[in-house]
């Protein structure tokens, strides 16, 4: 046997030392699926919405595909915010809900959590936010303790919008802070500085009318153990009900991904990101917060993180809006992303 032809299997094994992986990338748990033929889509959909659901928890996801700005790290940006476009979109979204709401599928079991994602749901006007929430509560069988989450950001999420959400029935706010550090926020093209973000979160907490959580990212350009620790301390001291600690995923077609690829900026190494994650876990544990998942911690009993927990458990999900994805009775789908089609 010629030893020169021996296979090198080392790439398939963990590395030596305390860092077994050379890099980190997100992997989605895709299941085997057979596409429905285009000519059968309408019939299949009608058959599906006339079926009762299996005895599992149910969710609703609504997608709001507008953002005032494009944050450098974000791969979910679709459409730039435009007031008229948002109003027209709200009209269409409400029509979509009303068209489907009376079906056997939509009425056959209670809905335990509703999530407004995006994009930036808080970019909608106060009137439009209230209209959508009210339509959901009037048309769909929401459970008495249904969690209704509005995802938002500091920019333009004013008192009028917040009050409109609360008065219409929202009971949870998830704010994409990512970092309270002004320099890091500027690098991410966040429009508000750290003190403004802190003041916004404090004012939201003081209302005491809904669960308030925020997202923090670790692995950002310019971030180290000290700046990360400062973010964690601020989140703890504000009085939040919960916090998400997410690892930054550098997506190739985002402004940040292109900057990393071209060598114009760098991000912490996999080993450094591991240490930041462990730092966050230890910090939350020492603060007495309960670990709800590998990336989410709750401080109060008000915080349930119900939508995210149930979606990971395979709960059925009804989806509304451009770019929204759902899954029911073994079928999965994603609504058209292009608003012009």
Tab-separated table of C-alpha atoms in Angstrom:
chain	number	residue	atom	x	y	z
A	1	UNK	CA	0.000	0.000	0.000
A	2	UNK	CA	1.310	3.429	-0.918
A	3	UNK	CA	1.294	5.542	2.258
A	4	UNK	CA	1.178	8.684	0.125
A	5	UNK	CA	-2.399	7.769	-0.798
A	6	UNK	CA	-3.555	7.458	2.822
A	7	UNK	CA	-6.595	9.573	3.555
A	8	UNK	CA	-6.107	12.505	5.900
A	9	UNK	CA	-9.005	12.284	8.351
A	10	UNK	CA	-7.843	14.997	10.733
A	11	UNK	CA	-10.265	17.641	9.326
A	12	UNK	CA	-13.128	15.465	10.557
A	13	UNK	CA	-12.000	15.373	14.191
A	14	UNK	CA	-11.967	17.937	16.977
A	15	UNK	CA	-8.818	19.982	17.422
A	16	UNK	CA	-6.461	19.415	20.323
A	17	UNK	CA	-6.647	21.729	23.322
A	18	UNK	CA	-9.532	23.525	24.977
A	19	UNK	CA	-10.942	24.927	21.698
A	20	UNK	CA	-12.060	21.912	19.625
A	21	UNK	CA	-13.611	23.905	16.766
A	22	UNK	CA	-11.744	26.211	14.405
A	23	UNK	CA	-14.800	28.340	13.676
A	24	UNK	CA	-18.486	28.797	14.408
A	25	UNK	CA	-21.382	29.006	11.991
A	26	UNK	CA	-25.127	28.775	12.352
A	27	UNK	CA	-26.783	25.518	11.325
A	28	UNK	CA	-30.529	25.160	10.856
A	29	UNK	CA	-32.213	21.823	11.692
A	30	UNK	CA	-33.713	21.285	8.251
A	31	UNK	CA	-36.075	18.360	7.889
A	32	UNK	CA	-36.546	16.336	4.750
A	33	UNK	CA	-39.367	17.847	2.712
A	34	UNK	CA	-41.075	17.346	-0.641
A	35	UNK	CA	-42.092	20.588	-2.409
A	36	UNK	CA	-45.731	20.992	-3.355
A	37	UNK	CA	-46.102	21.474	-7.106
A	38	UNK	CA	-46.969	25.041	-8.052
A	39	UNK	CA	-50.212	24.042	-9.751
A	40	UNK	CA	-51.297	22.242	-6.571
A	41	UNK	CA	-50.584	25.052	-4.114
A	42	UNK	CA	-54.074	26.570	-4.056
A	43	UNK	CA	-55.834	23.234	-3.638
A	44	UNK	CA	-53.382	22.054	-0.978
A	45	UNK	CA	-53.830	25.282	0.976
A	46	UNK	CA	-57.628	24.991	0.885
A	47	UNK	CA	-57.425	21.396	2.066
A	48	UNK	CA	-55.065	22.369	4.860
A	49	UNK	CA	-57.139	25.251	6.246
A	50	UNK	CA	-60.198	23.009	6.367
A	51	UNK	CA	-58.476	20.525	8.677
A	52	UNK	CA	-58.433	20.565	12.453
A	53	UNK	CA	-55.006	20.735	14.067
A	54	UNK	CA	-53.240	18.118	16.135
A	55	UNK	CA	-53.479	18.533	19.935
A	56	UNK	CA	-50.430	20.783	20.280
A	57	UNK	CA	-49.823	24.368	21.317
A	58	UNK	CA	-50.374	26.918	18.558
A	59	UNK	CA	-48.655	30.167	17.685
A	60	UNK	CA	-49.099	33.123	15.350
A	61	UNK	CA	-46.216	34.938	13.667
A	62	UNK	CA	-46.687	38.273	11.875
A	63	UNK	CA	-43.919	39.798	9.776
A	64	UNK	CA	-43.462	43.553	9.411
A	65	UNK	CA	-40.847	43.932	6.634
A	66	UNK	CA	-39.826	47.581	7.118
A	67	UNK	CA	-36.817	49.222	8.771
A	68	UNK	CA	-35.848	52.882	9.048
A	69	UNK	CA	-32.163	51.958	8.671
A	70	UNK	CA	-30.105	48.883	7.821
A	71	UNK	CA	-27.985	47.763	10.775
A	72	UNK	CA	-24.636	46.459	9.543
A	73	UNK	CA	-24.953	42.967	11.053
A	74	UNK	CA	-28.575	42.253	10.100
A	75	UNK	CA	-29.643	39.794	7.415
A	76	UNK	CA	-33.373	40.412	7.835
A	77	UNK	CA	-33.540	43.824	6.157
A	78	UNK	CA	-36.141	43.875	3.349
A	79	UNK	CA	-37.694	47.302	2.742
A	80	UNK	CA	-36.870	50.837	3.802
A	81	UNK	CA	-39.512	52.432	6.010
A	82	UNK	CA	-42.088	54.540	4.200
A	83	UNK	CA	-45.163	55.833	6.003
A	84	UNK	CA	-47.576	55.331	3.109
A	85	UNK	CA	-46.194	51.882	2.298
A	86	UNK	CA	-46.570	50.820	5.937
A	87	UNK	CA	-50.197	51.979	6.007
A	88	UNK	CA	-50.982	50.074	2.800
A	89	UNK	CA	-49.173	47.028	4.158
A	90	UNK	CA	-51.232	47.141	7.346
A	91	UNK	CA	-54.431	47.209	5.289
A	92	UNK	CA	-53.272	44.163	3.322
A	93	UNK	CA	-52.147	42.319	6.463
A	94	UNK	CA	-55.518	42.843	8.132
A	95	UNK	CA	-57.300	41.628	4.997
A	96	UNK	CA	-55.120	38.521	5.021
A	97	UNK	CA	-56.019	37.791	8.654
A	98	UNK	CA	-59.713	38.350	8.000
A	99	UNK	CA	-59.663	36.109	4.896
A	100	UNK	CA	-58.198	33.156	6.800
A	101	UNK	CA	-59.592	33.661	10.303
A	102	UNK	CA	-62.926	31.873	9.831
A	103	UNK	CA	-61.374	28.650	8.529
A	104	UNK	CA	-61.599	25.380	10.448
A	105	UNK	CA	-57.830	25.416	10.888
A	106	UNK	CA	-57.642	28.879	12.404
A	107	UNK	CA	-60.614	28.409	14.743
A	108	UNK	CA	-60.072	24.806	15.849
A	109	UNK	CA	-57.757	25.400	18.829
A	110	UNK	CA	-56.557	28.259	21.057
A	111	UNK	CA	-53.471	30.291	20.203
A	112	UNK	CA	-50.983	30.596	23.046
A	113	UNK	CA	-48.479	33.133	21.734
A	114	UNK	CA	-48.346	35.848	19.070
A	115	UNK	CA	-45.074	37.344	17.844
A	116	UNK	CA	-44.639	40.507	15.768
A	117	UNK	CA	-41.240	40.147	14.072
A	118	UNK	CA	-39.386	41.874	11.297
A	119	UNK	CA	-38.000	44.034	10.094
A	120	UNK	CA	-39.093	46.503	12.729
A	121	UNK	CA	-42.709	46.151	13.897
A	122	UNK	CA	-42.376	49.284	16.027
A	123	UNK	CA	-41.845	51.291	12.813
A	124	UNK	CA	-45.591	51.116	12.153
A	125	UNK	CA	-47.751	54.004	13.301
A	126	UNK	CA	-49.569	53.805	16.632
A	127	UNK	CA	-52.866	53.530	14.779
A	128	UNK	CA	-51.680	50.647	12.594
A	129	UNK	CA	-50.141	48.725	15.500
A	130	UNK	CA	-53.413	48.981	17.414
A	131	UNK	CA	-55.439	47.948	14.361
A	132	UNK	CA	-53.450	44.758	13.834
A	133	UNK	CA	-53.497	43.696	17.490
A	134	UNK	CA	-57.222	44.414	17.750
A	135	UNK	CA	-57.934	42.409	14.589
A	136	UNK	CA	-56.037	39.425	15.964
A	137	UNK	CA	-57.922	39.525	19.252
A	138	UNK	CA	-61.283	39.869	17.526
A	139	UNK	CA	-60.795	37.321	14.741
A	140	UNK	CA	-58.603	34.550	16.185
A	141	UNK	CA	-59.137	32.311	19.253
A	142	UNK	CA	-56.378	33.697	21.465
A	143	UNK	CA	-55.996	31.921	24.806
A	144	UNK	CA	-56.873	34.045	27.878
A	145	UNK	CA	-53.187	34.184	28.845
A	146	UNK	CA	-51.890	34.521	25.274
A	147	UNK	CA	-48.432	36.112	25.110
A	148	UNK	CA	-48.449	38.976	22.567
A	149	UNK	CA	-44.913	40.174	21.812
A	150	UNK	CA	-44.007	43.322	19.899
A	151	UNK	CA	-40.442	43.384	18.616
A	152	UNK	CA	-38.976	46.868	18.402
A	153	UNK	CA	-35.992	49.177	18.571
A	154	UNK	CA	-35.274	52.473	20.268
A	155	UNK	CA	-35.635	54.569	17.106
A	156	UNK	CA	-39.164	55.994	16.709
A	157	UNK	CA	-40.730	53.712	19.341
A	158	UNK	CA	-42.338	56.660	21.081
A	159	UNK	CA	-44.881	56.855	23.902
A	160	UNK	CA	-47.815	56.996	21.493
A	161	UNK	CA	-46.807	53.738	19.805
A	162	UNK	CA	-46.052	52.008	23.107
A	163	UNK	CA	-49.372	53.038	24.649
A	164	UNK	CA	-51.237	51.965	21.512
A	165	UNK	CA	-49.712	48.489	21.766
A	166	UNK	CA	-50.480	48.181	25.470
A	167	UNK	CA	-54.027	49.487	25.184
A	168	UNK	CA	-54.746	47.089	22.307
A	169	UNK	CA	-53.539	44.092	24.317
A	170	UNK	CA	-49.788	43.580	23.831
A	171	UNK	CA	-48.180	42.200	26.988
A	172	UNK	CA	-44.520	41.749	26.050
A	173	UNK	CA	-41.874	43.938	24.389
A	174	UNK	CA	-38.652	42.551	22.933
A	175	UNK	CA	-36.203	45.348	22.136
A	176	UNK	CA	-33.161	44.838	19.919
A	177	UNK	CA	-30.511	46.711	21.896
A	178	UNK	CA	-27.509	44.510	20.921
A	179	UNK	CA	-25.136	46.727	22.957
A	180	UNK	CA	-25.396	49.766	25.206
A	181	UNK	CA	-21.862	50.849	24.257
A	182	UNK	CA	-22.065	54.000	22.109
A	183	UNK	CA	-18.938	53.224	20.056
A	184	UNK	CA	-20.094	49.701	19.270
A	185	UNK	CA	-23.606	50.921	18.461
A	186	UNK	CA	-22.183	53.448	16.008
A	187	UNK	CA	-20.185	50.716	14.252
A	188	UNK	CA	-23.416	48.743	13.851
A	189	UNK	CA	-25.188	51.792	12.338
A	190	UNK	CA	-27.514	52.091	15.305
A	191	UNK	CA	-28.901	55.623	15.302
A	192	UNK	CA	-29.197	56.168	19.066
A	193	UNK	CA	-26.295	56.235	21.519
A	194	UNK	CA	-25.907	54.198	24.693
A	195	UNK	CA	-27.423	56.685	27.170
A	196	UNK	CA	-30.472	57.094	24.923
A	197	UNK	CA	-30.927	53.322	24.745
A	198	UNK	CA	-30.628	53.026	28.531
A	199	UNK	CA	-33.154	55.811	29.111
A	200	UNK	CA	-35.591	54.195	26.674
A	201	UNK	CA	-35.403	50.813	28.392
A	202	UNK	CA	-35.775	52.383	31.825
A	203	UNK	CA	-38.897	54.261	30.745
A	204	UNK	CA	-40.401	51.105	29.240
A	205	UNK	CA	-39.754	49.145	32.429
A	206	UNK	CA	-41.258	51.900	34.606
A	207	UNK	CA	-44.597	51.576	32.811
A	208	UNK	CA	-44.928	48.173	34.493
A	209	UNK	CA	-47.660	47.056	32.080
A	210	UNK	CA	-45.870	44.306	30.159
A	211	UNK	CA	-42.872	42.012	30.236
A	212	UNK	CA	-39.811	43.863	28.908
A	213	UNK	CA	-36.832	41.992	27.478
A	214	UNK	CA	-33.891	42.986	25.309
A	215	UNK	CA	-31.416	41.292	22.986
A	216	UNK	CA	-27.683	41.601	23.586
A	217	UNK	CA	-25.113	40.358	21.068
A	218	UNK	CA	-21.659	39.048	21.896
A	219	UNK	CA	-18.863	38.772	19.356
A	220	UNK	CA	-19.336	42.272	17.931
A	221	UNK	CA	-16.437	44.276	16.439
A	222	UNK	CA	-14.600	46.132	19.185
A	223	UNK	CA	-16.219	44.097	21.949
A	224	UNK	CA	-14.187	42.517	24.735
A	225	UNK	CA	-14.817	41.082	28.189
A	226	UNK	CA	-14.946	44.549	29.754
A	227	UNK	CA	-17.476	46.093	27.353
A	228	UNK	CA	-19.535	42.887	27.419
A	229	UNK	CA	-19.531	42.927	31.201
A	230	UNK	CA	-20.726	46.534	31.166
A	231	UNK	CA	-23.638	45.576	28.883
A	232	UNK	CA	-24.605	42.732	31.203
A	233	UNK	CA	-24.464	44.984	34.250
A	234	UNK	CA	-26.673	47.614	32.630
A	235	UNK	CA	-29.220	44.982	31.580
A	236	UNK	CA	-29.305	43.607	35.123
A	237	UNK	CA	-29.676	46.995	36.782
A	238	UNK	CA	-32.417	48.376	34.517
A	239	UNK	CA	-34.935	45.941	35.973
A	240	UNK	CA	-35.748	43.951	32.846
A	241	UNK	CA	-37.975	40.901	33.007
A	242	UNK	CA	-35.687	38.949	30.698
A	243	UNK	CA	-32.686	39.113	28.400
A	244	UNK	CA	-31.427	37.249	25.320
A	245	UNK	CA	-27.681	36.709	24.925
A	246	UNK	CA	-27.095	35.889	21.273
A	247	UNK	CA	-23.856	35.112	19.459
A	248	UNK	CA	-23.219	37.328	16.462
A	249	UNK	CA	-23.567	35.473	13.175
A	250	UNK	CA	-21.510	37.190	10.493
A	251	UNK	CA	-23.694	36.813	7.414
A	252	UNK	CA	-21.838	37.105	4.077
A	253	UNK	CA	-24.127	39.572	2.283
A	254	UNK	CA	-24.569	42.044	5.129
A	255	UNK	CA	-22.512	45.251	5.410
A	256	UNK	CA	-20.641	43.727	8.360
A	257	UNK	CA	-20.040	40.457	6.532
A	258	UNK	CA	-18.546	42.296	3.569
A	259	UNK	CA	-16.357	44.411	5.854
A	260	UNK	CA	-14.987	41.298	7.585
A	261	UNK	CA	-14.397	39.570	4.243
A	262	UNK	CA	-12.517	42.603	2.887
A	263	UNK	CA	-10.412	42.936	6.031
A	264	UNK	CA	-11.843	46.336	6.952
A	265	UNK	CA	-12.898	45.090	10.382
A	266	UNK	CA	-12.508	42.044	12.589
A	267	UNK	CA	-14.683	40.209	15.079
A	268	UNK	CA	-13.660	38.205	18.161
A	269	UNK	CA	-12.324	34.704	17.484
A	270	UNK	CA	-14.390	31.562	18.217
A	271	UNK	CA	-12.441	31.080	21.448
A	272	UNK	CA	-13.109	34.679	22.484
A	273	UNK	CA	-16.800	34.312	21.649
A	274	UNK	CA	-16.946	31.152	23.733
A	275	UNK	CA	-15.452	33.027	26.670
A	276	UNK	CA	-17.939	35.880	26.256
A	277	UNK	CA	-20.825	33.415	26.262
A	278	UNK	CA	-19.553	31.696	29.408
A	279	UNK	CA	-19.055	35.115	30.989
A	280	UNK	CA	-22.698	35.901	30.260
A	281	UNK	CA	-23.903	32.573	31.661
A	282	UNK	CA	-21.921	33.039	34.868
A	283	UNK	CA	-23.110	36.624	35.231
A	284	UNK	CA	-26.792	35.711	34.894
A	285	UNK	CA	-26.381	32.801	37.285
A	286	UNK	CA	-24.717	34.994	39.906
A	287	UNK	CA	-27.458	37.611	39.450
A	288	UNK	CA	-30.061	34.966	40.289
A	289	UNK	CA	-31.797	34.985	36.901
A	290	UNK	CA	-33.301	31.668	35.772
A	291	UNK	CA	-32.054	30.093	32.558
A	292	UNK	CA	-35.069	29.520	30.288
A	293	UNK	CA	-33.043	28.353	27.278
A	294	UNK	CA	-29.412	28.317	26.181
A	295	UNK	CA	-29.716	31.968	25.117
A	296	UNK	CA	-32.486	33.406	27.298
A	297	UNK	CA	-32.732	34.312	30.972
A	298	UNK	CA	-35.714	35.515	32.983
A	299	UNK	CA	-35.669	37.635	36.119
A	300	UNK	CA	-39.381	37.735	36.968
A	301	UNK	CA	-42.294	35.326	36.656
A	302	UNK	CA	-43.822	37.757	34.170
A	303	UNK	CA	-41.285	36.630	31.584
A	304	UNK	CA	-42.259	33.329	29.930
A	305	UNK	CA	-40.526	33.553	26.528
A	306	UNK	CA	-43.428	31.413	25.382
A	307	UNK	CA	-43.251	31.906	21.612
A	308	UNK	CA	-39.572	31.003	21.350
A	309	UNK	CA	-39.906	27.997	23.650
A	310	UNK	CA	-42.929	26.577	21.849
A	311	UNK	CA	-41.544	27.100	18.345
A	312	UNK	CA	-38.455	25.081	19.327
A	313	UNK	CA	-40.744	22.326	20.619
A	314	UNK	CA	-42.432	22.024	17.230
A	315	UNK	CA	-45.638	23.917	17.939
A	316	UNK	CA	-47.898	24.663	14.978
A	317	UNK	CA	-47.455	28.213	13.708
A	318	UNK	CA	-49.902	30.294	11.679
A	319	UNK	CA	-48.075	32.937	9.642
A	320	UNK	CA	-49.269	36.267	8.269
A	321	UNK	CA	-47.481	38.925	6.258
A	322	UNK	CA	-44.789	39.212	3.611
A	323	UNK	CA	-41.858	36.901	4.371
A	324	UNK	CA	-43.605	35.158	7.279
A	325	UNK	CA	-43.028	31.418	7.660
A	326	UNK	CA	-45.457	28.931	9.164
A	327	UNK	CA	-45.938	25.207	9.730
A	328	UNK	CA	-49.139	23.220	10.264
A	329	UNK	CA	-50.052	19.526	10.062
A	330	UNK	CA	-46.775	18.512	8.438
A	331	UNK	CA	-46.729	21.380	5.922
A	332	UNK	CA	-44.318	24.325	6.048
A	333	UNK	CA	-44.518	27.484	3.978
A	334	UNK	CA	-43.162	30.991	3.562
A	335	UNK	CA	-45.206	33.883	2.250
A	336	UNK	CA	-43.968	35.928	-0.714
A	337	UNK	CA	-41.254	38.392	0.322
A	338	UNK	CA	-41.530	40.764	-2.627
A	339	UNK	CA	-44.141	43.431	-1.880
A	340	UNK	CA	-44.461	44.247	-5.582
A	341	UNK	CA	-45.729	40.803	-6.631
